Amino acid sequence: MVIAANFKTNLTRYQTREYIASLEKFIHDNSVRQEVFVFPTATSIYAHDGNVNVGVQNAYPTKNGAFTGEIGVDQLEEFNIKTVLIGHSERRHVLGETQELITAKYEFYKNLGYTIVYCIGEPLNIREKGMDEMMNYLRAQLIGIDMNYENLILAYEPVWAIGTGVTPTNDDIVKIHSILRNSCKRPILYGGSVKADNAKEILSLHNVDGVLVGSGALNVNDFCSMINDAENIK
Ligand code: PEP
């Protein structure tokens, strides 16, 4: 399974290194077989050598250039980063990223062979319109996205579940992941208010291949507990 932590704008460089060091120890001591990812803030990335895959939460589709505030391939290569999160709802809805830019990022980093955790998810007003409208909304976020890309990890994250403590019902998660499975043979993660106390249940659901966790992963012991849950699922 894929167990991923998105730090968003949390933890300093020092705290990030301490966190990843603890995580490495846990993975080593417990012979963990899961794929573990951590997405620190851009200022906390470093060249990490170990079992934890360190990725970035965002990158611009460029090698370098005049893109104030952004980072590109030159900055990622300096730290041997080969994983990028694309399409997170906070970038879509808080920072105003368009599907056009998101698709351009996907294509650019796909062509460089990066592992891409590609996020999709519907806001509450779309959810309230029913399943058909909701699936149409999600499908629109997949237009122009190569679903056969070998290094794709898809993350379904309902916007209304992110950081709210609310999650869809298990039945809904299964239903939506099963529909997504028709067009995606790659791992499909669930994200949105996953915590140490609900991870096991969510990870056990059909067609859930892992979780993408924000606030619930900021404490390394909680994150390790979720990895342990994944280890114990048959
Ligand atoms: C996320 O940011 O991808 C996320 C799922 O956040 P949270 O776990 O805090 O809901």
PDB file of C-alpha atoms and ligand atoms in Angstrom:
ATOM      1  CA  MET A   1       0.000   0.000   0.000  1.00  0.00           C
ATOM      2  CA  VAL A   2       0.944   3.636  -0.359  1.00  0.00           C
ATOM      3  CA  ILE A   3       0.982   5.701   2.818  1.00  0.00           C
ATOM      4  CA  ALA A   4       1.687   9.377   2.200  1.00  0.00           C
ATOM      5  CA  ALA A   5       2.016  12.433   4.444  1.00  0.00           C
ATOM      6  CA  ASN A   6       1.388  15.935   3.132  1.00  0.00           C
ATOM      7  CA  PHE A   7       2.863  18.472   5.549  1.00  0.00           C
ATOM      8  CA  LYS A   8       1.331  21.452   3.694  1.00  0.00           C
ATOM      9  CA  THR A   9       2.797  24.616   5.330  1.00  0.00           C
ATOM     10  CA  ASN A  10       3.784  22.869   8.545  1.00  0.00           C
ATOM     11  CA  LEU A  11       7.033  21.850  10.223  1.00  0.00           C
ATOM     12  CA  THR A  12      10.418  23.507   9.838  1.00  0.00           C
ATOM     13  CA  ARG A  13      13.440  22.100   8.056  1.00  0.00           C
ATOM     14  CA  TYR A  14      14.832  20.798  11.358  1.00  0.00           C
ATOM     15  CA  GLN A  15      11.503  19.239  12.374  1.00  0.00           C
ATOM     16  CA  THR A  16      11.160  17.630   8.940  1.00  0.00           C
ATOM     17  CA  ARG A  17      14.566  15.964   9.209  1.00  0.00           C
ATOM     18  CA  GLU A  18      13.794  14.729  12.709  1.00  0.00           C
ATOM     19  CA  TYR A  19      10.436  13.391  11.504  1.00  0.00           C
ATOM     20  CA  ILE A  20      11.915  11.537   8.547  1.00  0.00           C
ATOM     21  CA  ALA A  21      14.723  10.131  10.711  1.00  0.00           C
ATOM     22  CA  SER A  22      12.113   8.715  13.139  1.00  0.00           C
ATOM     23  CA  LEU A  23      10.134   7.338  10.228  1.00  0.00           C
ATOM     24  CA  GLU A  24      13.176   5.630   8.762  1.00  0.00           C
ATOM     25  CA  LYS A  25      13.896   4.019  12.118  1.00  0.00           C
ATOM     26  CA  PHE A  26      10.322   2.764  12.359  1.00  0.00           C
ATOM     27  CA  ILE A  27      10.426   1.362   8.813  1.00  0.00           C
ATOM     28  CA  HIS A  28      13.741  -0.337   9.470  1.00  0.00           C
ATOM     29  CA  ASP A  29      12.880  -1.731  12.911  1.00  0.00           C
ATOM     30  CA  ASN A  30       9.550  -3.118  11.674  1.00  0.00           C
ATOM     31  CA  SER A  31      10.690  -4.282   8.233  1.00  0.00           C
ATOM     32  CA  VAL A  32       7.862  -2.223   6.719  1.00  0.00           C
ATOM     33  CA  ARG A  33       6.845  -3.260   3.194  1.00  0.00           C
ATOM     34  CA  GLN A  34       4.568  -0.322   2.407  1.00  0.00           C
ATOM     35  CA  GLU A  35       5.516   2.507   0.065  1.00  0.00           C
ATOM     36  CA  VAL A  36       5.934   5.557   2.295  1.00  0.00           C
ATOM     37  CA  PHE A  37       5.944   9.116   0.958  1.00  0.00           C
ATOM     38  CA  VAL A  38       6.485  12.432   2.711  1.00  0.00           C
ATOM     39  CA  PHE A  39       5.757  15.794   1.098  1.00  0.00           C
ATOM     40  CA  PRO A  40       7.459  18.521   3.174  1.00  0.00           C
ATOM     41  CA  THR A  41       7.305  22.252   2.438  1.00  0.00           C
ATOM     42  CA  ALA A  42       9.629  23.283  -0.386  1.00  0.00           C
ATOM     43  CA  THR A  43      12.117  24.934   1.994  1.00  0.00           C
ATOM     44  CA  SER A  44      12.521  21.678   3.928  1.00  0.00           C
ATOM     45  CA  ILE A  45      13.412  19.339   1.061  1.00  0.00           C
ATOM     46  CA  TYR A  46      16.831  17.743   1.112  1.00  0.00           C
ATOM     47  CA  ALA A  47      18.596  14.851  -0.588  1.00  0.00           C
ATOM     48  CA  HIS A  48      17.283  11.949   1.413  1.00  0.00           C
ATOM     49  CA  ASP A  49      18.709   8.479   1.103  1.00  0.00           C
ATOM     50  CA  GLY A  50      16.475   5.803   2.605  1.00  0.00           C
ATOM     51  CA  ASN A  51      13.137   4.025   2.409  1.00  0.00           C
ATOM     52  CA  VAL A  52      11.023   7.149   2.690  1.00  0.00           C
ATOM     53  CA  ASN A  53      10.250   8.769  -0.653  1.00  0.00           C
ATOM     54  CA  VAL A  54      10.525  12.518  -0.249  1.00  0.00           C
ATOM     55  CA  GLY A  55       8.483  14.504  -2.762  1.00  0.00           C
ATOM     56  CA  VAL A  56       7.353  18.071  -3.306  1.00  0.00           C
ATOM     57  CA  GLN A  57       3.860  19.468  -2.847  1.00  0.00           C
ATOM     58  CA  ASN A  58       4.171  21.560  -5.995  1.00  0.00           C
ATOM     59  CA  ALA A  59       6.543  22.370  -8.831  1.00  0.00           C
ATOM     60  CA  TYR A  60       6.248  24.507 -11.928  1.00  0.00           C
ATOM     61  CA  PRO A  61       6.481  22.856 -15.346  1.00  0.00           C
ATOM     62  CA  THR A  62       9.907  24.260 -16.128  1.00  0.00           C
ATOM     63  CA  LYS A  63      13.570  23.441 -15.783  1.00  0.00           C
ATOM     64  CA  ASN A  64      14.242  26.999 -14.547  1.00  0.00           C
ATOM     65  CA  GLY A  65      13.340  30.542 -15.579  1.00  0.00           C
ATOM     66  CA  ALA A  66      11.371  33.635 -14.604  1.00  0.00           C
ATOM     67  CA  PHE A  67       8.600  32.147 -12.436  1.00  0.00           C
ATOM     68  CA  THR A  68       8.794  34.067  -9.168  1.00  0.00           C
ATOM     69  CA  GLY A  69       8.002  31.974  -6.125  1.00  0.00           C
ATOM     70  CA  GLU A  70       8.062  28.678  -7.997  1.00  0.00           C
ATOM     71  CA  ILE A  71      10.565  25.837  -8.164  1.00  0.00           C
ATOM     72  CA  GLY A  72      11.474  23.751 -11.196  1.00  0.00           C
ATOM     73  CA  VAL A  73      13.477  20.738 -12.235  1.00  0.00           C
ATOM     74  CA  ASP A  74      16.880  22.288 -11.477  1.00  0.00           C
ATOM     75  CA  GLN A  75      15.848  22.793  -7.837  1.00  0.00           C
ATOM     76  CA  LEU A  76      14.365  19.292  -7.579  1.00  0.00           C
ATOM     77  CA  GLU A  77      17.370  17.612  -9.125  1.00  0.00           C
ATOM     78  CA  GLU A  78      19.665  19.322  -6.639  1.00  0.00           C
ATOM     79  CA  PHE A  79      18.009  17.198  -3.942  1.00  0.00           C
ATOM     80  CA  ASN A  80      17.321  14.145  -6.077  1.00  0.00           C
ATOM     81  CA  ILE A  81      13.547  14.639  -5.783  1.00  0.00           C
ATOM     82  CA  LYS A  82      11.634  12.467  -8.254  1.00  0.00           C
ATOM     83  CA  THR A  83       8.111  12.689  -6.837  1.00  0.00           C
ATOM     84  CA  VAL A  84       5.587  15.496  -7.142  1.00  0.00           C
ATOM     85  CA  LEU A  85       2.056  16.096  -5.869  1.00  0.00           C
ATOM     86  CA  ILE A  86      -0.155  17.642  -8.564  1.00  0.00           C
ATOM     87  CA  GLY A  87      -3.727  18.935  -8.406  1.00  0.00           C
ATOM     88  CA  HIS A  88      -4.150  19.145  -4.626  1.00  0.00           C
ATOM     89  CA  SER A  89      -7.441  20.863  -3.816  1.00  0.00           C
ATOM     90  CA  GLU A  90      -5.718  23.624  -1.854  1.00  0.00           C
ATOM     91  CA  ARG A  91      -3.762  24.512  -4.975  1.00  0.00           C
ATOM     92  CA  ARG A  92      -6.911  24.309  -7.070  1.00  0.00           C
ATOM     93  CA  HIS A  93      -9.253  26.216  -4.775  1.00  0.00           C
ATOM     94  CA  VAL A  94      -7.074  28.366  -2.499  1.00  0.00           C
ATOM     95  CA  LEU A  95      -4.307  29.210  -4.961  1.00  0.00           C
ATOM     96  CA  GLY A  96      -6.474  29.232  -8.067  1.00  0.00           C
ATOM     97  CA  GLU A  97      -4.668  26.667 -10.215  1.00  0.00           C
ATOM     98  CA  THR A  98      -6.597  25.915 -13.390  1.00  0.00           C
ATOM     99  CA  GLN A  99      -7.063  22.465 -14.876  1.00  0.00           C
ATOM    100  CA  GLU A 100      -5.021  23.735 -17.830  1.00  0.00           C
ATOM    101  CA  LEU A 101      -1.986  24.474 -15.633  1.00  0.00           C
ATOM    102  CA  ILE A 102      -2.465  21.252 -13.703  1.00  0.00           C
ATOM    103  CA  THR A 103      -2.533  19.247 -16.931  1.00  0.00           C
ATOM    104  CA  ALA A 104       0.592  21.049 -18.144  1.00  0.00           C
ATOM    105  CA  LYS A 105       2.381  20.141 -14.904  1.00  0.00           C
ATOM    106  CA  TYR A 106       1.256  16.529 -15.205  1.00  0.00           C
ATOM    107  CA  GLU A 107       2.465  16.215 -18.793  1.00  0.00           C
ATOM    108  CA  PHE A 108       5.770  17.920 -18.042  1.00  0.00           C
ATOM    109  CA  TYR A 109       6.669  15.793 -15.013  1.00  0.00           C
ATOM    110  CA  LYS A 110       5.335  12.629 -16.640  1.00  0.00           C
ATOM    111  CA  ASN A 111       7.694  13.158 -19.555  1.00  0.00           C
ATOM    112  CA  LEU A 112      10.564  13.332 -17.042  1.00  0.00           C
ATOM    113  CA  GLY A 113       9.483  10.059 -15.413  1.00  0.00           C
ATOM    114  CA  TYR A 114       8.535  11.557 -12.040  1.00  0.00           C
ATOM    115  CA  THR A 115       6.221   9.685  -9.713  1.00  0.00           C
ATOM    116  CA  ILE A 116       3.066  11.803  -9.674  1.00  0.00           C
ATOM    117  CA  VAL A 117       0.489  11.751  -6.906  1.00  0.00           C
ATOM    118  CA  TYR A 118      -2.421  13.267  -8.787  1.00  0.00           C
ATOM    119  CA  CYS A 119      -5.275  14.587  -6.630  1.00  0.00           C
ATOM    120  CA  ILE A 120      -8.910  14.953  -7.552  1.00  0.00           C
ATOM    121  CA  GLY A 121     -11.928  15.752  -5.421  1.00  0.00           C
ATOM    122  CA  GLU A 122     -15.276  17.506  -5.407  1.00  0.00           C
ATOM    123  CA  PRO A 123     -16.405  20.463  -3.268  1.00  0.00           C
ATOM    124  CA  LEU A 124     -19.503  20.109  -1.096  1.00  0.00           C
ATOM    125  CA  ASN A 125     -21.880  21.934  -3.457  1.00  0.00           C
ATOM    126  CA  ILE A 126     -21.060  19.430  -6.190  1.00  0.00           C
ATOM    127  CA  ARG A 127     -21.368  16.515  -3.812  1.00  0.00           C
ATOM    128  CA  GLU A 128     -24.850  17.695  -2.898  1.00  0.00           C
ATOM    129  CA  LYS A 129     -25.970  17.445  -6.529  1.00  0.00           C
ATOM    130  CA  GLY A 130     -25.758  13.663  -6.416  1.00  0.00           C
ATOM    131  CA  MET A 131     -23.552  10.907  -7.718  1.00  0.00           C
ATOM    132  CA  ASP A 132     -23.863  11.577 -11.457  1.00  0.00           C
ATOM    133  CA  GLU A 133     -22.934  15.258 -11.194  1.00  0.00           C
ATOM    134  CA  MET A 134     -20.170  14.400  -8.803  1.00  0.00           C
ATOM    135  CA  MET A 135     -18.632  11.781 -11.083  1.00  0.00           C
ATOM    136  CA  ASN A 136     -18.846  14.198 -14.017  1.00  0.00           C
ATOM    137  CA  TYR A 137     -16.943  16.733 -11.932  1.00  0.00           C
ATOM    138  CA  LEU A 138     -14.271  14.191 -11.027  1.00  0.00           C
ATOM    139  CA  ARG A 139     -14.004  13.006 -14.639  1.00  0.00           C
ATOM    140  CA  ALA A 140     -13.415  16.595 -15.758  1.00  0.00           C
ATOM    141  CA  GLN A 141     -10.370  16.639 -13.465  1.00  0.00           C
ATOM    142  CA  LEU A 142      -9.039  13.652 -15.372  1.00  0.00           C
ATOM    143  CA  ILE A 143      -9.309  15.210 -18.826  1.00  0.00           C
ATOM    144  CA  GLY A 144      -5.851  15.388 -20.368  1.00  0.00           C
ATOM    145  CA  ILE A 145      -4.380  13.186 -17.630  1.00  0.00           C
ATOM    146  CA  ASP A 146      -2.721  10.014 -18.890  1.00  0.00           C
ATOM    147  CA  MET A 147      -4.254   7.392 -16.600  1.00  0.00           C
ATOM    148  CA  ASN A 148      -1.979   4.702 -17.997  1.00  0.00           C
ATOM    149  CA  TYR A 149       1.160   6.470 -16.824  1.00  0.00           C
ATOM    150  CA  GLU A 150       3.232   3.862 -15.044  1.00  0.00           C
ATOM    151  CA  ASN A 151       4.323   6.206 -12.239  1.00  0.00           C
ATOM    152  CA  LEU A 152       0.881   7.606 -11.481  1.00  0.00           C
ATOM    153  CA  ILE A 153      -0.700   7.369  -8.047  1.00  0.00           C
ATOM    154  CA  LEU A 154      -4.244   8.747  -8.004  1.00  0.00           C
ATOM    155  CA  ALA A 155      -5.589  10.322  -4.806  1.00  0.00           C
ATOM    156  CA  TYR A 156      -9.320  10.835  -4.334  1.00  0.00           C
ATOM    157  CA  GLU A 157      -9.770  13.615  -1.790  1.00  0.00           C
ATOM    158  CA  PRO A 158     -13.222  15.148  -1.361  1.00  0.00           C
ATOM    159  CA  VAL A 159     -12.598  18.845  -0.704  1.00  0.00           C
ATOM    160  CA  TRP A 160     -15.211  18.936   2.057  1.00  0.00           C
ATOM    161  CA  ALA A 161     -13.378  16.152   3.900  1.00  0.00           C
ATOM    162  CA  ILE A 162      -9.964  17.814   3.888  1.00  0.00           C
ATOM    163  CA  GLY A 163      -9.035  19.166   7.299  1.00  0.00           C
ATOM    164  CA  THR A 164     -12.636  19.027   8.541  1.00  0.00           C
ATOM    165  CA  GLY A 165     -12.721  15.814  10.549  1.00  0.00           C
ATOM    166  CA  VAL A 166     -15.561  14.615   8.311  1.00  0.00           C
ATOM    167  CA  THR A 167     -15.185  11.650   5.949  1.00  0.00           C
ATOM    168  CA  PRO A 168     -17.523  10.070   3.395  1.00  0.00           C
ATOM    169  CA  THR A 169     -19.211   6.836   4.436  1.00  0.00           C
ATOM    170  CA  ASN A 170     -17.231   3.676   3.786  1.00  0.00           C
ATOM    171  CA  ASP A 171     -19.828   2.705   1.190  1.00  0.00           C
ATOM    172  CA  ASP A 172     -19.304   5.967  -0.669  1.00  0.00           C
ATOM    173  CA  ILE A 173     -15.528   5.599  -0.642  1.00  0.00           C
ATOM    174  CA  VAL A 174     -15.859   2.069  -2.048  1.00  0.00           C
ATOM    175  CA  LYS A 175     -18.391   3.192  -4.666  1.00  0.00           C
ATOM    176  CA  ILE A 176     -16.281   6.114  -5.900  1.00  0.00           C
ATOM    177  CA  HIS A 177     -12.993   4.199  -5.883  1.00  0.00           C
ATOM    178  CA  SER A 178     -14.646   1.361  -7.794  1.00  0.00           C
ATOM    179  CA  ILE A 179     -15.834   3.752 -10.492  1.00  0.00           C
ATOM    180  CA  LEU A 180     -12.379   5.357 -10.647  1.00  0.00           C
ATOM    181  CA  ARG A 181     -10.843   1.903 -10.896  1.00  0.00           C
ATOM    182  CA  ASN A 182     -12.506   1.472 -14.303  1.00  0.00           C
ATOM    183  CA  SER A 183     -10.233   4.138 -15.722  1.00  0.00           C
ATOM    184  CA  CYS A 184      -7.238   3.750 -13.397  1.00  0.00           C
ATOM    185  CA  LYS A 185      -5.273   0.572 -12.886  1.00  0.00           C
ATOM    186  CA  ARG A 186      -2.661   2.371 -10.816  1.00  0.00           C
ATOM    187  CA  PRO A 187      -2.939   2.747  -6.988  1.00  0.00           C
ATOM    188  CA  ILE A 188      -5.883   4.852  -5.807  1.00  0.00           C
ATOM    189  CA  LEU A 189      -5.450   6.561  -2.431  1.00  0.00           C
ATOM    190  CA  TYR A 190      -8.160   8.039  -0.270  1.00  0.00           C
ATOM    191  CA  GLY A 191      -7.461  11.397   1.410  1.00  0.00           C
ATOM    192  CA  GLY A 192      -9.489  13.656   3.694  1.00  0.00           C
ATOM    193  CA  SER A 193      -9.459  13.566   7.511  1.00  0.00           C
ATOM    194  CA  VAL A 194      -7.640  10.258   7.754  1.00  0.00           C
ATOM    195  CA  LYS A 195      -6.369   9.907  11.332  1.00  0.00           C
ATOM    196  CA  ALA A 196      -4.651   7.269  13.406  1.00  0.00           C
ATOM    197  CA  ASP A 197      -8.047   6.125  14.662  1.00  0.00           C
ATOM    198  CA  ASN A 198      -9.809   5.647  11.310  1.00  0.00           C
ATOM    199  CA  ALA A 199      -6.912   4.666   9.024  1.00  0.00           C
ATOM    200  CA  LYS A 200      -7.271   0.938   9.520  1.00  0.00           C
ATOM    201  CA  GLU A 201     -10.946   0.948   8.574  1.00  0.00           C
ATOM    202  CA  ILE A 202     -10.339   3.067   5.475  1.00  0.00           C
ATOM    203  CA  LEU A 203      -7.288   1.085   4.398  1.00  0.00           C
ATOM    204  CA  SER A 204      -9.335  -2.113   4.601  1.00  0.00           C
ATOM    205  CA  LEU A 205     -11.882  -0.904   2.035  1.00  0.00           C
ATOM    206  CA  HIS A 206     -12.102  -2.466  -1.399  1.00  0.00           C
ATOM    207  CA  ASN A 207     -10.140  -0.534  -4.052  1.00  0.00           C
ATOM    208  CA  VAL A 208      -8.418   1.656  -1.475  1.00  0.00           C
ATOM    209  CA  ASP A 209      -4.704   1.178  -2.123  1.00  0.00           C
ATOM    210  CA  GLY A 210      -3.463   3.621   0.464  1.00  0.00           C
ATOM    211  CA  VAL A 211      -4.031   6.997   2.078  1.00  0.00           C
ATOM    212  CA  LEU A 212      -2.854  10.570   1.664  1.00  0.00           C
ATOM    213  CA  VAL A 213      -2.829  12.229   5.065  1.00  0.00           C
ATOM    214  CA  GLY A 214      -2.487  15.905   6.020  1.00  0.00           C
ATOM    215  CA  SER A 215      -2.956  17.070   9.612  1.00  0.00           C
ATOM    216  CA  GLY A 216      -3.316  13.519  10.940  1.00  0.00           C
ATOM    217  CA  ALA A 217       0.254  12.782   9.860  1.00  0.00           C
ATOM    218  CA  LEU A 218       1.976  15.751  11.503  1.00  0.00           C
ATOM    219  CA  ASN A 219       2.761  13.658  14.538  1.00  0.00           C
ATOM    220  CA  VAL A 220       5.211  10.984  13.421  1.00  0.00           C
ATOM    221  CA  ASN A 221       3.898   8.411  15.912  1.00  0.00           C
ATOM    222  CA  ASP A 222       0.403   8.762  14.461  1.00  0.00           C
ATOM    223  CA  PHE A 223       1.762   8.360  10.950  1.00  0.00           C
ATOM    224  CA  CYS A 224       3.730   5.275  11.991  1.00  0.00           C
ATOM    225  CA  SER A 225       0.564   3.855  13.523  1.00  0.00           C
ATOM    226  CA  MET A 226      -1.172   4.199  10.110  1.00  0.00           C
ATOM    227  CA  ILE A 227       1.741   2.479   8.396  1.00  0.00           C
ATOM    228  CA  ASN A 228       1.466  -0.273  10.968  1.00  0.00           C
ATOM    229  CA  ASP A 229      -2.259  -0.583  10.172  1.00  0.00           C
ATOM    230  CA  ALA A 230      -1.410  -1.057   6.504  1.00  0.00           C
ATOM    231  CA  GLU A 231       1.148  -3.707   7.431  1.00  0.00           C
ATOM    232  CA  ASN A 232      -1.496  -5.644   9.300  1.00  0.00           C
ATOM    233  CA  ILE A 233      -4.107  -5.695   6.548  1.00  0.00           C
ATOM    234  CA  LYS A 234      -4.267  -9.024   4.782  1.00  0.00           C
TER     235      LYS A 234
HETATM  236  C1  PEP B   1      -4.520  16.549   2.365  1.00  0.00           C
HETATM  237  O1  PEP B   1      -4.119  17.694   2.521  1.00  0.00           O
HETATM  238  O2  PEP B   1      -4.194  15.915   1.341  1.00  0.00           O
HETATM  239  C2  PEP B   1      -5.387  15.989   3.386  1.00  0.00           C
HETATM  240  C3  PEP B   1      -5.948  14.836   3.130  1.00  0.00           C
HETATM  241  O3  PEP B   1      -5.568  16.713   4.525  1.00  0.00           O
HETATM  242  P1  PEP B   1      -6.234  16.215   5.913  1.00  0.00           P
HETATM  243  O4  PEP B   1      -5.717  14.827   6.150  1.00  0.00           O
HETATM  244  O5  PEP B   1      -5.775  17.186   6.921  1.00  0.00           O
HETATM  245  O6  PEP B   1      -7.706  16.201   5.703  1.00  0.00           O
END
